[in-house]
Amino acid sequence: FRTPLTLTLGPLDDLRAGLHGPLSQPMKTQIDLARRNAARVLDLINQILDLARVEAGRTPLRARRLDVGALAAAVVQSFRPYAERKALTLDSDLPAGPVLAWADPEQLEKVLSNLLSNAVKFTPEGGTVRLSVAAGLDTVRIAVRDSGPGIPAAEQARVFDRFHRVEATAGAQPGTGIGLALARELTELHGGSLTVESEEGFGSTFTVALKAGRAHLAPEQIVEDAAAPWTPPARSPVPPPAVADETVADAPAADDVTTVLVVDDNAEIRSFVRQHLAPTYRVVEAPDGAAGLEAARSLLPDLVLSDVMMPGMDGYALCRALRNDPETDFIPVILLTARAEAEDRLTGLREQADDYITKPFDVRELVARVDNLIALRKRLRDRFAGTVETLHAAPVPAESEDRKFLEQVRAAIEADLGDDDLSVERLARRVAHSRGHLHRRLRELIDESPSDLIRRLRLERAAQLLEARAGSVAEIAYSVGFKSVAHFSNRFHDHFGVRPSDWAAARSQQPADTSPPTD
């Protein structure tokens, strides 16, 4: 693992340093993204290797007399940028004087870093994380307390198991279930213990207990130092991960601009997908399922591309909410996830997702699938719009939600066809849509606005009545909701190419229509 990662990170560093020529800013951004995530993979691999070595008894302990308080203060300081990025309060409660213990500074730092990383990761904005150090007669205790969601009692016995993740938060934050297992193994390597106390809704406290003195350590585990205790060197701050921003929307665009909503709690994934879709589509971003649902309801995008594992409302719940809302049930949904098992794919399809793409993905395949789904919607719209005399002449499956919606709209218009006060607002209320949603959905399906559709249906009904000689031009104009006969005549001519008074004669000169009636 480390060899190919070295051959990934090294060339990226060379490129970033300009060794092969100057780079544009977009190129630098892409290289930084690749290097940051390759380094993250290396860190995960190092943790897995550390855990394997400890469990195999191959990790040597190099304990020395050190100031636990000074080490803890240095680790806390390195996490401050991460906490500030999440708007958390990160503080420490340390004794005024040195707190001495015999420990391996490198391994103890890994323990504290894992505990602080988890605490900051799972504590919501505005919360508090505190590290405290206390010295007893025979024990030195280091406690990390957070104000996060807490751990269910049934999960606490397994929280230190390798690869185990608390089910209630497994989709809320990225993780592997390695950190706590490694922290426990390294603590026990010192002859100490790592315990947890937690209550749902009130946060968690992880406590490291180290024995005082060095009598519990084997001679080969001790590094003889000078009389002065070890003190921590200066260290670089822990780089904060990309934090999900608020929903990002482009400037208002025209109704016919194809829009893709990207929902993912990883800001770098959203940015990467946006970069590849933006040349063709208007791209809107949302950092979680709840924000994505709100954006989908307000914007009615042409397609939703959503991650599955997100805090709060996950991708499955988002897909289900979209399908259960008559204003959004027609929007295609692609689920994007690291879960590649067949059962996970079936779960996504059961939630009526239109497609399911696993990570890591080929961005060309992702763009192609987005293009295909949007092209399919456009072909359906063209079929709906291809008929002149009826909304649903093109064959559509009986279970199609689009057909049901169009039937509902047509029935609502025909019920009030003779009412000259029939408005788009009233029609929207009758079909349980907002005016904006009704406008966008009809544009999507038949490429007509609601007002154009009302006028067309009135003209088509008028044509039927004129052909049947059901009354005079004025009577028919009023019966289909026009207030002005002159206005009716002009609109009729614009639509059919002849005046209403000439319609019956023009139809009688055309070949007989042998197609079955559609009304």
Short mmCIF file of C-alpha atoms in Angstrom, two decimals:
data_model
loop_
_atom_site.label_atom_id
_atom_site.label_comp_id
_atom_site.label_asym_id
_atom_site.label_seq_id
_atom_site.Cartn_x
_atom_site.Cartn_y
_atom_site.Cartn_z
CA PHE A 1 0.00 0.00 0.00
CA ARG A 2 2.68 2.47 0.96
CA THR A 3 4.76 1.99 -2.20
CA PRO A 4 2.03 2.97 -4.69
CA LEU A 5 0.97 5.81 -2.39
CA THR A 6 4.55 7.07 -2.34
CA LEU A 7 4.49 7.00 -6.14
CA THR A 8 1.23 8.93 -6.02
CA LEU A 9 2.18 11.59 -3.49
CA GLY A 10 5.69 12.17 -4.84
CA PRO A 11 4.72 13.07 -8.42
CA LEU A 12 1.85 15.20 -7.13
CA ASP A 13 4.29 17.13 -4.94
CA ASP A 14 6.60 17.57 -7.93
CA LEU A 15 3.77 18.90 -10.07
CA ARG A 16 2.58 21.25 -7.32
CA ALA A 17 6.13 22.60 -6.86
CA GLY A 18 6.28 23.49 -10.57
CA LEU A 19 9.00 20.97 -11.35
CA HIS A 20 7.39 20.26 -14.73
CA GLY A 21 6.35 23.79 -15.58
CA PRO A 22 3.98 26.46 -14.29
CA LEU A 23 0.42 25.45 -13.34
CA SER A 24 -2.83 27.31 -13.74
CA GLN A 25 -4.93 27.84 -10.62
CA PRO A 26 -7.50 25.17 -11.60
CA MET A 27 -4.66 22.67 -12.05
CA LYS A 28 -3.24 23.56 -8.62
CA THR A 29 -6.68 23.09 -7.07
CA GLN A 30 -7.04 19.62 -8.58
CA ILE A 31 -3.54 18.58 -7.49
CA ASP A 32 -4.21 19.82 -3.94
CA LEU A 33 -7.45 17.81 -3.87
CA ALA A 34 -5.68 14.65 -5.02
CA ARG A 35 -2.77 15.07 -2.64
CA ARG A 36 -4.98 15.80 0.38
CA ASN A 37 -7.01 12.66 -0.16
CA ALA A 38 -4.00 10.47 -0.98
CA ALA A 39 -2.50 11.62 2.33
CA ARG A 40 -5.77 10.67 4.03
CA VAL A 41 -5.50 7.17 2.56
CA LEU A 42 -1.92 6.92 3.81
CA ASP A 43 -3.03 7.94 7.29
CA LEU A 44 -5.74 5.25 7.30
CA ILE A 45 -3.26 2.62 6.12
CA ASN A 46 -0.81 3.64 8.84
CA GLN A 47 -3.54 3.22 11.45
CA ILE A 48 -4.43 -0.24 10.12
CA LEU A 49 -0.76 -1.25 10.18
CA ASP A 50 -0.29 0.16 13.69
CA LEU A 51 -3.29 -1.80 14.93
CA ALA A 52 -2.08 -5.01 13.28
CA ARG A 53 1.39 -4.62 14.80
CA VAL A 54 0.04 -3.98 18.29
CA GLU A 55 -2.27 -6.99 18.17
CA ALA A 56 0.60 -9.14 16.87
CA GLY A 57 2.85 -7.95 19.71
CA ARG A 58 5.28 -6.32 17.30
CA THR A 59 4.99 -2.71 18.48
CA PRO A 60 7.88 -1.87 20.84
CA LEU A 61 7.09 0.50 23.70
CA ARG A 62 9.75 3.18 24.21
CA ALA A 63 8.58 4.68 27.47
CA ARG A 64 10.29 7.62 29.06
CA ARG A 65 9.49 10.05 31.83
CA LEU A 66 7.36 12.77 30.34
CA ASP A 67 5.06 15.63 31.31
CA VAL A 68 1.62 14.33 30.38
CA GLY A 69 0.10 17.80 30.83
CA ALA A 70 2.54 19.36 28.35
CA LEU A 71 1.90 16.61 25.79
CA ALA A 72 -1.87 16.97 26.21
CA ALA A 73 -1.65 20.78 25.81
CA ALA A 74 0.34 20.40 22.59
CA VAL A 75 -2.17 17.95 21.12
CA VAL A 76 -5.10 20.21 22.04
CA GLN A 77 -3.37 23.17 20.40
CA SER A 78 -2.92 21.23 17.16
CA PHE A 79 -6.70 20.59 17.01
CA ARG A 80 -7.77 24.22 17.48
CA PRO A 81 -8.06 25.05 13.74
CA TYR A 82 -10.24 21.97 13.26
CA ALA A 83 -12.49 22.98 16.17
CA GLU A 84 -12.70 26.60 15.03
CA ARG A 85 -13.74 25.46 11.56
CA LYS A 86 -16.64 23.60 13.18
CA ALA A 87 -17.47 26.52 15.52
CA LEU A 88 -16.72 24.43 18.63
CA THR A 89 -15.27 25.39 21.99
CA LEU A 90 -12.11 23.34 22.56
CA ASP A 91 -10.49 23.83 25.94
CA SER A 92 -8.29 22.01 28.46
CA ASP A 93 -8.15 21.63 32.22
CA LEU A 94 -4.50 21.05 33.14
CA PRO A 95 -2.68 21.20 36.50
CA ALA A 96 -0.38 24.17 37.03
CA GLY A 97 2.69 21.98 37.51
CA PRO A 98 4.09 18.97 35.62
CA VAL A 99 2.16 15.68 35.65
CA LEU A 100 4.84 13.03 35.26
CA ALA A 101 4.34 9.51 33.96
CA TRP A 102 6.32 6.88 32.09
CA ALA A 103 4.92 6.54 28.57
CA ASP A 104 5.91 6.39 24.92
CA PRO A 105 5.23 9.97 23.72
CA GLU A 106 4.65 8.94 20.10
CA GLN A 107 2.12 6.24 21.00
CA LEU A 108 0.37 8.30 23.68
CA GLU A 109 0.02 11.16 21.20
CA LYS A 110 -1.75 8.75 18.81
CA VAL A 111 -4.17 7.84 21.60
CA LEU A 112 -5.01 11.45 22.45
CA SER A 113 -5.22 12.49 18.79
CA ASN A 114 -7.73 9.73 18.04
CA LEU A 115 -9.88 10.65 21.05
CA LEU A 116 -9.86 14.37 20.21
CA SER A 117 -10.50 13.71 16.53
CA ASN A 118 -13.60 11.66 17.35
CA ALA A 119 -14.83 14.20 19.89
CA VAL A 120 -14.54 17.13 17.48
CA LYS A 121 -15.97 15.13 14.58
CA PHE A 122 -19.16 14.08 16.37
CA THR A 123 -19.83 17.25 18.37
CA PRO A 124 -22.33 19.55 16.63
CA GLU A 125 -21.70 23.20 15.91
CA GLY A 126 -21.69 25.31 19.06
CA GLY A 127 -20.75 22.34 21.27
CA THR A 128 -17.84 21.87 23.62
CA VAL A 129 -14.89 19.47 23.77
CA ARG A 130 -12.67 19.44 26.86
CA LEU A 131 -9.47 17.54 27.65
CA SER A 132 -8.50 17.29 31.30
CA VAL A 133 -5.50 15.79 33.08
CA ALA A 134 -5.50 14.75 36.75
CA ALA A 135 -2.83 13.05 38.84
CA GLY A 136 -3.68 10.67 41.67
CA LEU A 137 -1.53 8.72 44.09
CA ASP A 138 -1.01 5.82 41.71
CA THR A 139 -2.75 6.87 38.49
CA VAL A 140 -2.62 9.63 35.89
CA ARG A 141 -5.96 10.17 34.16
CA ILE A 142 -6.57 11.92 30.85
CA ALA A 143 -10.27 12.50 30.03
CA VAL A 144 -11.75 13.76 26.76
CA ARG A 145 -15.36 14.88 27.15
CA ASP A 146 -17.67 16.10 24.38
CA SER A 147 -21.21 17.44 24.15
CA GLY A 148 -22.08 15.30 21.17
CA PRO A 149 -25.01 12.91 20.66
CA GLY A 150 -23.71 10.26 23.05
CA ILE A 151 -23.48 6.52 22.54
CA PRO A 152 -26.44 4.15 23.11
CA ALA A 153 -25.92 1.82 26.08
CA ALA A 154 -26.19 -1.25 23.85
CA GLU A 155 -23.30 0.00 21.71
CA GLN A 156 -20.86 0.97 24.46
CA ALA A 157 -19.56 -2.57 24.98
CA ARG A 158 -18.49 -2.76 21.32
CA VAL A 159 -17.26 0.77 20.75
CA PHE A 160 -13.58 -0.31 20.96
CA ASP A 161 -14.00 -3.28 18.60
CA ARG A 162 -12.05 -3.09 15.37
CA PHE A 163 -14.08 -1.65 12.45
CA HIS A 164 -17.19 -1.29 14.62
CA ARG A 165 -19.13 1.93 14.13
CA VAL A 166 -22.05 3.09 16.24
CA GLU A 167 -25.13 2.43 14.12
CA ALA A 168 -26.89 5.66 15.06
CA THR A 169 -23.98 7.76 13.75
CA ALA A 170 -22.49 5.48 11.09
CA GLY A 171 -23.95 7.58 8.28
CA ALA A 172 -23.46 10.92 9.98
CA GLN A 173 -19.67 11.19 9.77
CA PRO A 174 -16.98 9.51 7.68
CA GLY A 175 -14.90 6.95 9.54
CA THR A 176 -13.54 3.43 9.60
CA GLY A 177 -13.93 2.17 13.16
CA ILE A 178 -10.13 1.89 13.52
CA GLY A 179 -9.21 4.86 15.74
CA LEU A 180 -10.77 3.75 19.02
CA ALA A 181 -9.56 0.17 18.60
CA LEU A 182 -6.03 1.44 18.06
CA ALA A 183 -6.30 3.86 21.02
CA ARG A 184 -7.36 1.04 23.35
CA GLU A 185 -4.59 -1.30 22.17
CA LEU A 186 -1.91 1.39 22.61
CA THR A 187 -3.23 2.31 26.07
CA GLU A 188 -3.16 -1.33 27.17
CA LEU A 189 0.37 -1.63 25.76
CA HIS A 190 1.31 0.93 28.45
CA GLY A 191 -0.35 -1.23 31.11
CA GLY A 192 -3.22 1.25 31.32
CA SER A 193 -6.91 1.25 30.41
CA LEU A 194 -9.28 3.19 28.16
CA THR A 195 -12.94 3.41 29.21
CA VAL A 196 -16.06 5.26 28.07
CA GLU A 197 -19.00 6.78 29.90
CA SER A 198 -21.85 8.09 27.77
CA GLU A 199 -25.51 9.00 27.84
CA GLU A 200 -27.54 9.58 24.73
CA GLY A 201 -28.14 13.26 24.19
CA PHE A 202 -25.55 14.32 26.78
CA GLY A 203 -22.21 13.47 25.18
CA SER A 204 -19.42 11.02 25.98
CA THR A 205 -16.29 10.90 28.12
CA PHE A 206 -13.30 8.72 27.19
CA THR A 207 -10.78 8.26 29.98
CA VAL A 208 -7.18 7.05 29.67
CA ALA A 209 -5.77 5.75 32.95
CA LEU A 210 -1.97 5.29 33.16
CA LYS A 211 -0.20 3.76 36.16
CA ALA A 212 2.21 5.99 38.01
CA GLY A 213 5.85 5.04 38.11
CA ARG A 214 7.49 2.41 35.92
CA ALA A 215 7.41 -0.77 37.97
CA HIS A 216 4.68 -2.20 35.70
CA LEU A 217 6.89 -1.88 32.59
CA ALA A 218 9.44 -4.42 31.38
CA PRO A 219 13.07 -3.24 31.23
CA GLU A 220 13.10 -3.41 27.42
CA GLN A 221 10.10 -1.04 27.31
CA ILE A 222 11.99 1.76 29.06
CA VAL A 223 14.28 4.31 27.47
CA GLU A 224 16.73 5.73 30.01
CA ASP A 225 16.80 9.49 29.71
CA ALA A 226 18.44 12.34 31.47
CA ALA A 227 16.89 13.52 34.69
CA ALA A 228 14.78 16.15 32.89
CA PRO A 229 11.41 14.81 31.72
CA TRP A 230 10.65 14.62 28.02
CA THR A 231 8.74 17.62 26.61
CA PRO A 232 6.82 17.70 23.35
CA PRO A 233 8.29 19.41 20.28
CA ALA A 234 6.34 21.94 18.25
CA ARG A 235 3.87 20.24 15.93
CA SER A 236 1.81 21.28 12.91
CA PRO A 237 -1.91 21.91 13.35
CA VAL A 238 -4.26 19.10 12.39
CA PRO A 239 -5.67 20.16 8.99
CA PRO A 240 -9.42 20.53 9.23
CA PRO A 241 -11.34 18.40 6.75
CA ALA A 242 -13.45 20.05 4.11
CA VAL A 243 -16.58 21.24 5.88
CA ALA A 244 -19.92 21.15 4.14
CA ASP A 245 -20.98 24.66 3.22
CA GLU A 246 -24.49 25.96 3.06
CA THR A 247 -26.60 25.15 0.05
CA VAL A 248 -24.92 26.77 -2.95
CA ALA A 249 -27.13 27.94 -5.77
CA ASP A 250 -26.23 29.69 -8.98
CA ALA A 251 -27.78 32.98 -9.93
CA PRO A 252 -31.44 32.71 -10.94
CA ALA A 253 -31.69 31.04 -14.31
CA ALA A 254 -34.35 30.71 -16.96
CA ASP A 255 -36.87 27.87 -16.69
CA ASP A 256 -35.40 26.00 -19.64
CA VAL A 257 -31.92 25.67 -18.15
CA THR A 258 -31.37 22.06 -17.15
CA THR A 259 -30.55 21.89 -13.43
CA VAL A 260 -28.76 19.17 -11.45
CA LEU A 261 -28.90 19.15 -7.64
CA VAL A 262 -25.81 17.57 -6.02
CA VAL A 263 -26.37 16.49 -2.40
CA ASP A 264 -23.31 15.33 -0.44
CA ASP A 265 -21.88 16.13 2.99
CA ASN A 266 -18.35 16.08 1.55
CA ALA A 267 -17.64 19.52 0.11
CA GLU A 268 -14.76 18.19 -1.99
CA ILE A 269 -16.96 15.56 -3.65
CA ARG A 270 -19.56 18.23 -4.45
CA SER A 271 -16.92 20.52 -5.92
CA PHE A 272 -15.42 17.70 -7.98
CA VAL A 273 -18.79 16.64 -9.42
CA ARG A 274 -19.80 20.24 -10.01
CA GLN A 275 -16.63 20.89 -12.01
CA HIS A 276 -17.50 18.10 -14.43
CA LEU A 277 -21.24 18.87 -14.74
CA ALA A 278 -21.11 22.68 -14.81
CA PRO A 279 -20.07 22.99 -18.49
CA THR A 280 -23.40 21.40 -19.50
CA TYR A 281 -25.84 21.99 -16.65
CA ARG A 282 -26.74 24.48 -13.98
CA VAL A 283 -25.46 22.83 -10.78
CA VAL A 284 -26.91 23.46 -7.32
CA GLU A 285 -25.31 22.03 -4.16
CA ALA A 286 -26.68 20.94 -0.78
CA PRO A 287 -24.62 19.63 2.18
CA ASP A 288 -27.10 17.09 3.54
CA GLY A 289 -30.41 15.37 2.87
CA ALA A 290 -32.60 17.94 4.64
CA ALA A 291 -31.06 20.84 2.72
CA GLY A 292 -31.27 18.78 -0.47
CA LEU A 293 -34.98 18.13 0.03
CA GLU A 294 -35.63 21.82 0.62
CA ALA A 295 -33.66 22.74 -2.50
CA ALA A 296 -35.48 20.11 -4.58
CA ARG A 297 -38.88 21.44 -3.50
CA SER A 298 -38.00 25.06 -4.19
CA LEU A 299 -36.03 24.61 -7.43
CA LEU A 300 -37.51 21.42 -8.96
CA PRO A 301 -34.22 20.32 -10.54
CA ASP A 302 -34.13 18.08 -13.59
CA LEU A 303 -32.07 15.49 -11.68
CA VAL A 304 -30.86 14.85 -8.12
CA LEU A 305 -27.44 13.26 -7.53
CA SER A 306 -27.19 12.28 -3.86
CA ASP A 307 -24.74 10.53 -1.56
CA VAL A 308 -26.23 7.79 0.63
CA MET A 309 -24.32 8.24 3.91
CA MET A 310 -25.04 11.74 5.23
CA PRO A 311 -25.86 13.25 8.64
CA GLY A 312 -29.52 13.43 9.55
CA MET A 313 -31.50 12.54 6.45
CA ASP A 314 -29.46 10.07 4.39
CA GLY A 315 -29.75 9.45 0.65
CA TYR A 316 -32.33 6.67 1.02
CA ALA A 317 -34.57 8.91 3.14
CA LEU A 318 -34.12 11.78 0.67
CA CYS A 319 -35.12 9.56 -2.24
CA ARG A 320 -38.14 8.30 -0.29
CA ALA A 321 -39.21 11.86 0.60
CA LEU A 322 -38.94 12.98 -3.03
CA ARG A 323 -41.02 10.02 -4.21
CA ASN A 324 -43.72 10.61 -1.58
CA ASP A 325 -44.20 14.27 -2.54
CA PRO A 326 -46.42 14.81 -5.62
CA GLU A 327 -44.46 17.97 -6.42
CA THR A 328 -41.13 16.11 -6.65
CA ASP A 329 -42.01 12.46 -7.38
CA PHE A 330 -41.07 12.81 -11.06
CA ILE A 331 -37.46 13.99 -10.49
CA PRO A 332 -34.85 11.35 -11.46
CA VAL A 333 -32.52 10.38 -8.59
CA ILE A 334 -29.01 8.89 -8.80
CA LEU A 335 -27.56 7.56 -5.53
CA LEU A 336 -23.80 7.79 -5.09
CA THR A 337 -22.21 5.70 -2.35
CA ALA A 338 -19.25 3.70 -1.09
CA ARG A 339 -21.61 0.83 -0.22
CA ALA A 340 -21.09 -1.64 -3.02
CA GLU A 341 -22.87 -4.73 -1.65
CA ALA A 342 -25.80 -6.15 -3.61
CA GLU A 343 -28.15 -5.59 -0.67
CA ASP A 344 -27.22 -1.90 -0.55
CA ARG A 345 -27.94 -1.55 -4.28
CA LEU A 346 -31.29 -3.29 -3.80
CA THR A 347 -32.13 -0.93 -0.95
CA GLY A 348 -31.50 2.05 -3.21
CA LEU A 349 -33.61 0.58 -6.00
CA ARG A 350 -36.42 -0.26 -3.56
CA GLU A 351 -36.49 3.43 -2.65
CA GLN A 352 -37.17 4.02 -6.38
CA ALA A 353 -33.78 5.50 -7.20
CA ASP A 354 -33.26 5.65 -10.96
CA ASP A 355 -29.59 4.68 -10.78
CA TYR A 356 -26.97 3.64 -8.21
CA ILE A 357 -23.25 4.39 -8.64
CA THR A 358 -20.56 3.10 -6.27
CA LYS A 359 -17.36 4.84 -5.21
CA PRO A 360 -14.71 5.13 -6.44
CA PHE A 361 -16.37 6.05 -9.71
CA ASP A 362 -15.18 7.02 -13.16
CA VAL A 363 -16.39 10.59 -13.54
CA ARG A 364 -16.94 9.98 -17.25
CA GLU A 365 -19.41 7.23 -16.38
CA LEU A 366 -21.12 9.51 -13.86
CA VAL A 367 -21.54 12.29 -16.43
CA ALA A 368 -22.77 9.79 -19.03
CA ARG A 369 -25.43 8.44 -16.67
CA VAL A 370 -26.58 11.96 -15.80
CA ASP A 371 -26.74 12.80 -19.51
CA ASN A 372 -28.71 9.63 -20.28
CA LEU A 373 -31.34 10.17 -17.59
CA ILE A 374 -31.87 13.80 -18.57
CA ALA A 375 -32.04 12.85 -22.26
CA LEU A 376 -34.67 10.23 -21.40
CA ARG A 377 -36.79 12.89 -19.68
CA LYS A 378 -36.50 15.14 -22.71
CA ARG A 379 -37.60 12.32 -25.03
CA LEU A 380 -40.65 11.72 -22.84
CA ARG A 381 -41.44 15.43 -22.94
CA ASP A 382 -41.19 15.47 -26.72
CA ARG A 383 -43.60 12.53 -26.93
CA PHE A 384 -46.09 14.30 -24.70
CA ALA A 385 -45.72 17.51 -26.67
CA GLY A 386 -45.99 15.75 -30.04
CA THR A 387 -49.78 15.51 -29.94
CA VAL A 388 -51.94 18.38 -31.15
CA GLU A 389 -55.40 17.48 -29.97
CA THR A 390 -54.80 15.76 -26.64
CA LEU A 391 -52.33 15.68 -23.84
CA HIS A 392 -51.71 11.95 -23.86
CA ALA A 393 -51.82 10.64 -27.39
CA ALA A 394 -48.33 9.14 -27.10
CA PRO A 395 -48.32 5.68 -25.50
CA VAL A 396 -47.24 5.93 -21.87
CA PRO A 397 -47.20 3.08 -19.31
CA ALA A 398 -50.38 3.04 -17.28
CA GLU A 399 -48.45 3.32 -14.02
CA SER A 400 -46.50 6.40 -15.17
CA GLU A 401 -46.64 9.17 -12.56
CA ASP A 402 -46.20 11.69 -15.38
CA ARG A 403 -49.31 10.44 -17.15
CA LYS A 404 -51.33 10.55 -13.94
CA PHE A 405 -50.17 14.10 -13.35
CA LEU A 406 -51.08 15.23 -16.87
CA GLU A 407 -54.47 13.58 -16.61
CA GLN A 408 -55.04 15.40 -13.35
CA VAL A 409 -54.09 18.74 -14.89
CA ARG A 410 -56.28 18.18 -17.94
CA ALA A 411 -59.26 17.19 -15.80
CA ALA A 412 -58.79 20.27 -13.61
CA ILE A 413 -58.70 22.56 -16.66
CA GLU A 414 -61.68 20.93 -18.35
CA ALA A 415 -63.74 21.19 -15.16
CA ASP A 416 -63.46 25.00 -15.35
CA LEU A 417 -62.92 25.44 -19.08
CA GLY A 418 -65.90 27.76 -19.47
CA ASP A 419 -64.92 29.94 -16.52
CA ASP A 420 -63.17 33.03 -17.81
CA ASP A 421 -61.64 33.53 -14.35
CA LEU A 422 -59.70 30.25 -14.50
CA SER A 423 -56.15 31.25 -13.55
CA VAL A 424 -52.83 29.50 -13.20
CA GLU A 425 -53.02 30.06 -9.42
CA ARG A 426 -56.38 28.26 -9.21
CA LEU A 427 -55.15 25.42 -11.42
CA ALA A 428 -52.06 25.03 -9.22
CA ARG A 429 -54.22 24.74 -6.12
CA ARG A 430 -56.47 22.17 -7.80
CA VAL A 431 -53.51 19.89 -8.54
CA ALA A 432 -51.77 20.55 -5.18
CA HIS A 433 -48.73 22.33 -6.67
CA SER A 434 -47.32 25.79 -6.24
CA ARG A 435 -47.48 28.02 -9.30
CA GLY A 436 -43.70 27.75 -9.81
CA HIS A 437 -43.68 23.96 -9.47
CA LEU A 438 -46.60 23.58 -11.86
CA HIS A 439 -44.89 25.80 -14.41
CA ARG A 440 -41.59 23.92 -14.22
CA ARG A 441 -43.13 20.45 -14.31
CA LEU A 442 -45.29 21.19 -17.36
CA ARG A 443 -42.23 22.65 -19.07
CA GLU A 444 -40.40 19.43 -18.27
CA LEU A 445 -43.14 17.15 -19.63
CA ILE A 446 -44.78 18.98 -22.56
CA ASP A 447 -42.68 22.13 -22.93
CA GLU A 448 -45.66 24.42 -22.28
CA SER A 449 -46.44 26.91 -19.54
CA PRO A 450 -49.71 26.48 -17.58
CA SER A 451 -51.25 29.56 -19.22
CA ASP A 452 -50.32 28.28 -22.69
CA LEU A 453 -51.82 24.89 -21.85
CA ILE A 454 -55.10 26.42 -20.64
CA ARG A 455 -55.35 28.48 -23.82
CA ARG A 456 -54.52 25.49 -26.05
CA LEU A 457 -57.15 23.26 -24.43
CA ARG A 458 -59.74 26.02 -24.78
CA LEU A 459 -58.90 26.41 -28.48
CA GLU A 460 -58.98 22.65 -29.10
CA ARG A 461 -62.37 22.35 -27.39
CA ALA A 462 -63.60 25.31 -29.41
CA ALA A 463 -62.44 23.57 -32.62
CA GLN A 464 -64.44 20.45 -31.69
CA LEU A 465 -67.56 22.54 -31.00
CA LEU A 466 -67.16 24.51 -34.24
CA GLU A 467 -66.80 21.31 -36.25
CA ALA A 468 -69.95 19.94 -34.63
CA ARG A 469 -71.71 23.28 -35.36
CA ALA A 470 -72.68 23.48 -31.69
CA GLY A 471 -73.28 27.24 -31.81
CA SER A 472 -72.13 30.52 -33.23
CA VAL A 473 -68.54 31.68 -33.04
CA ALA A 474 -69.44 34.09 -30.22
CA GLU A 475 -71.34 31.45 -28.26
CA ILE A 476 -68.48 28.98 -28.56
CA ALA A 477 -65.90 31.64 -27.65
CA TYR A 478 -67.74 32.44 -24.44
CA SER A 479 -68.43 28.78 -23.67
CA VAL A 480 -64.68 27.96 -23.60
CA GLY A 481 -63.79 30.90 -21.35
CA PHE A 482 -62.83 33.77 -23.67
CA LYS A 483 -64.13 37.19 -22.73
CA SER A 484 -63.57 38.77 -26.14
CA VAL A 485 -64.69 37.24 -29.46
CA ALA A 486 -62.01 39.24 -31.29
CA HIS A 487 -59.33 37.93 -28.97
CA PHE A 488 -60.67 34.40 -29.40
CA SER A 489 -60.62 34.75 -33.19
CA ASN A 490 -57.03 36.01 -33.22
CA ARG A 491 -55.77 33.26 -30.93
CA PHE A 492 -57.65 30.63 -32.91
CA HIS A 493 -56.05 31.85 -36.14
CA ASP A 494 -52.60 31.83 -34.54
CA HIS A 495 -53.07 28.22 -33.45
CA PHE A 496 -54.86 26.61 -36.40
CA GLY A 497 -54.05 28.95 -39.28
CA VAL A 498 -57.70 29.75 -40.10
CA ARG A 499 -60.42 31.91 -38.59
CA PRO A 500 -63.08 30.23 -36.40
CA SER A 501 -65.75 31.07 -38.95
CA ASP A 502 -63.84 29.13 -41.62
CA TRP A 503 -62.90 26.14 -39.45
CA ALA A 504 -65.87 23.88 -40.19
CA ALA A 505 -65.57 24.46 -43.94
CA ALA A 506 -61.80 23.86 -43.82
CA ARG A 507 -62.28 20.60 -41.93
CA SER A 508 -64.97 19.38 -44.33
CA GLN A 509 -62.50 19.68 -47.22
CA GLN A 510 -59.85 17.55 -45.46
CA PRO A 511 -59.71 13.72 -45.74
CA ALA A 512 -61.77 11.93 -43.12
CA ASP A 513 -59.93 11.23 -39.87
CA THR A 514 -60.27 7.51 -39.22
CA SER A 515 -58.26 7.47 -35.99
CA PRO A 516 -60.17 6.48 -32.87
CA PRO A 517 -61.45 9.31 -30.69
CA THR A 518 -59.15 10.29 -27.81
CA ASP A 519 -61.72 11.96 -25.54
#
